Amino acid sequence: MDVNKLSRMANQIAANFAAQGEEKAVAETALHIWKFWDPRMKAAIYADDLGDLSPIAKAAILKLKAEAAAA
């Protein structure tokens, strides 16, 4: 899995939701990634340092990581 490509995709998703406000954009970005990314993609981005992500994308990934750890 190319983490640079995954980061770019997460940033694009986040940018599409950014106009809805940060809280809603984080929730919608997380929902989109949870629904449409396969487990390998999610595992690869969870393992990344998240330094290339926008604030919205980073918050969405951290939200998903926390939910996965709690499950």
Short mmCIF file of C-alpha atoms in Angstrom, two decimals:
data_model
loop_
_atom_site.label_atom_id
_atom_site.label_comp_id
_atom_site.label_asym_id
_atom_site.label_seq_id
_atom_site.Cartn_x
_atom_site.Cartn_y
_atom_site.Cartn_z
CA MET A 1 0.00 0.00 0.00
CA ASP A 2 1.43 3.39 -0.99
CA VAL A 3 0.91 5.57 2.09
CA ASN A 4 1.61 8.74 0.10
CA LYS A 5 -1.30 7.93 -2.20
CA LEU A 6 -3.53 7.12 0.77
CA SER A 7 -2.60 10.42 2.42
CA ARG A 8 -3.40 12.29 -0.79
CA MET A 9 -6.76 10.50 -1.04
CA ALA A 10 -7.62 11.27 2.61
CA ASN A 11 -6.73 14.92 2.07
CA GLN A 12 -8.95 15.08 -1.03
CA ILE A 13 -11.86 13.55 0.85
CA ALA A 14 -11.37 16.00 3.71
CA ALA A 15 -11.18 18.95 1.29
CA ASN A 16 -14.52 17.93 -0.21
CA PHE A 17 -16.18 18.13 3.20
CA ALA A 18 -14.28 21.18 4.55
CA ALA A 19 -17.02 23.67 3.62
CA GLN A 20 -19.36 21.95 6.10
CA GLY A 21 -17.27 23.11 9.06
CA GLU A 22 -14.50 21.26 10.84
CA GLU A 23 -16.56 19.04 13.15
CA LYS A 24 -18.91 17.86 10.39
CA ALA A 25 -16.02 17.50 7.92
CA VAL A 26 -14.08 15.28 10.32
CA ALA A 27 -17.14 13.09 10.91
CA GLU A 28 -17.97 12.82 7.19
CA THR A 29 -14.35 12.13 6.22
CA ALA A 30 -14.12 9.39 8.84
CA LEU A 31 -17.41 7.90 7.70
CA HIS A 32 -16.31 7.88 4.06
CA ILE A 33 -13.00 6.19 4.86
CA TRP A 34 -14.70 3.67 7.16
CA LYS A 35 -17.27 2.77 4.48
CA PHE A 36 -15.16 2.73 1.33
CA TRP A 37 -11.56 1.90 2.22
CA ASP A 38 -10.63 -1.74 2.55
CA PRO A 39 -8.99 -2.95 5.79
CA ARG A 40 -5.49 -2.95 4.23
CA MET A 41 -5.81 0.71 3.27
CA LYS A 42 -7.00 1.66 6.75
CA ALA A 43 -4.24 -0.36 8.43
CA ALA A 44 -1.59 1.28 6.27
CA ILE A 45 -2.70 4.83 7.05
CA TYR A 46 -3.17 4.04 10.76
CA ALA A 47 0.48 2.92 10.86
CA ASP A 48 1.69 6.13 9.17
CA ASP A 49 2.94 9.16 11.11
CA LEU A 50 0.06 11.23 9.63
CA GLY A 51 2.42 14.15 8.98
CA ASP A 52 1.20 14.65 5.41
CA LEU A 53 -2.46 14.91 6.35
CA SER A 54 -4.54 18.06 6.56
CA PRO A 55 -5.95 18.82 10.03
CA ILE A 56 -9.38 17.47 9.04
CA ALA A 57 -7.99 14.28 7.52
CA LYS A 58 -5.69 13.73 10.50
CA ALA A 59 -8.55 14.18 12.96
CA ALA A 60 -10.68 11.73 10.96
CA ILE A 61 -7.93 9.09 10.93
CA LEU A 62 -7.29 9.53 14.65
CA LYS A 63 -11.05 9.17 15.27
CA LEU A 64 -11.17 5.95 13.28
CA LYS A 65 -8.04 4.61 14.99
CA ALA A 66 -9.54 5.27 18.41
CA GLU A 67 -12.81 3.60 17.46
CA ALA A 68 -10.96 0.57 16.06
CA ALA A 69 -8.91 0.26 19.26
CA ALA A 70 -12.06 0.45 21.39
CA ALA A 71 -13.85 -2.26 19.43
#
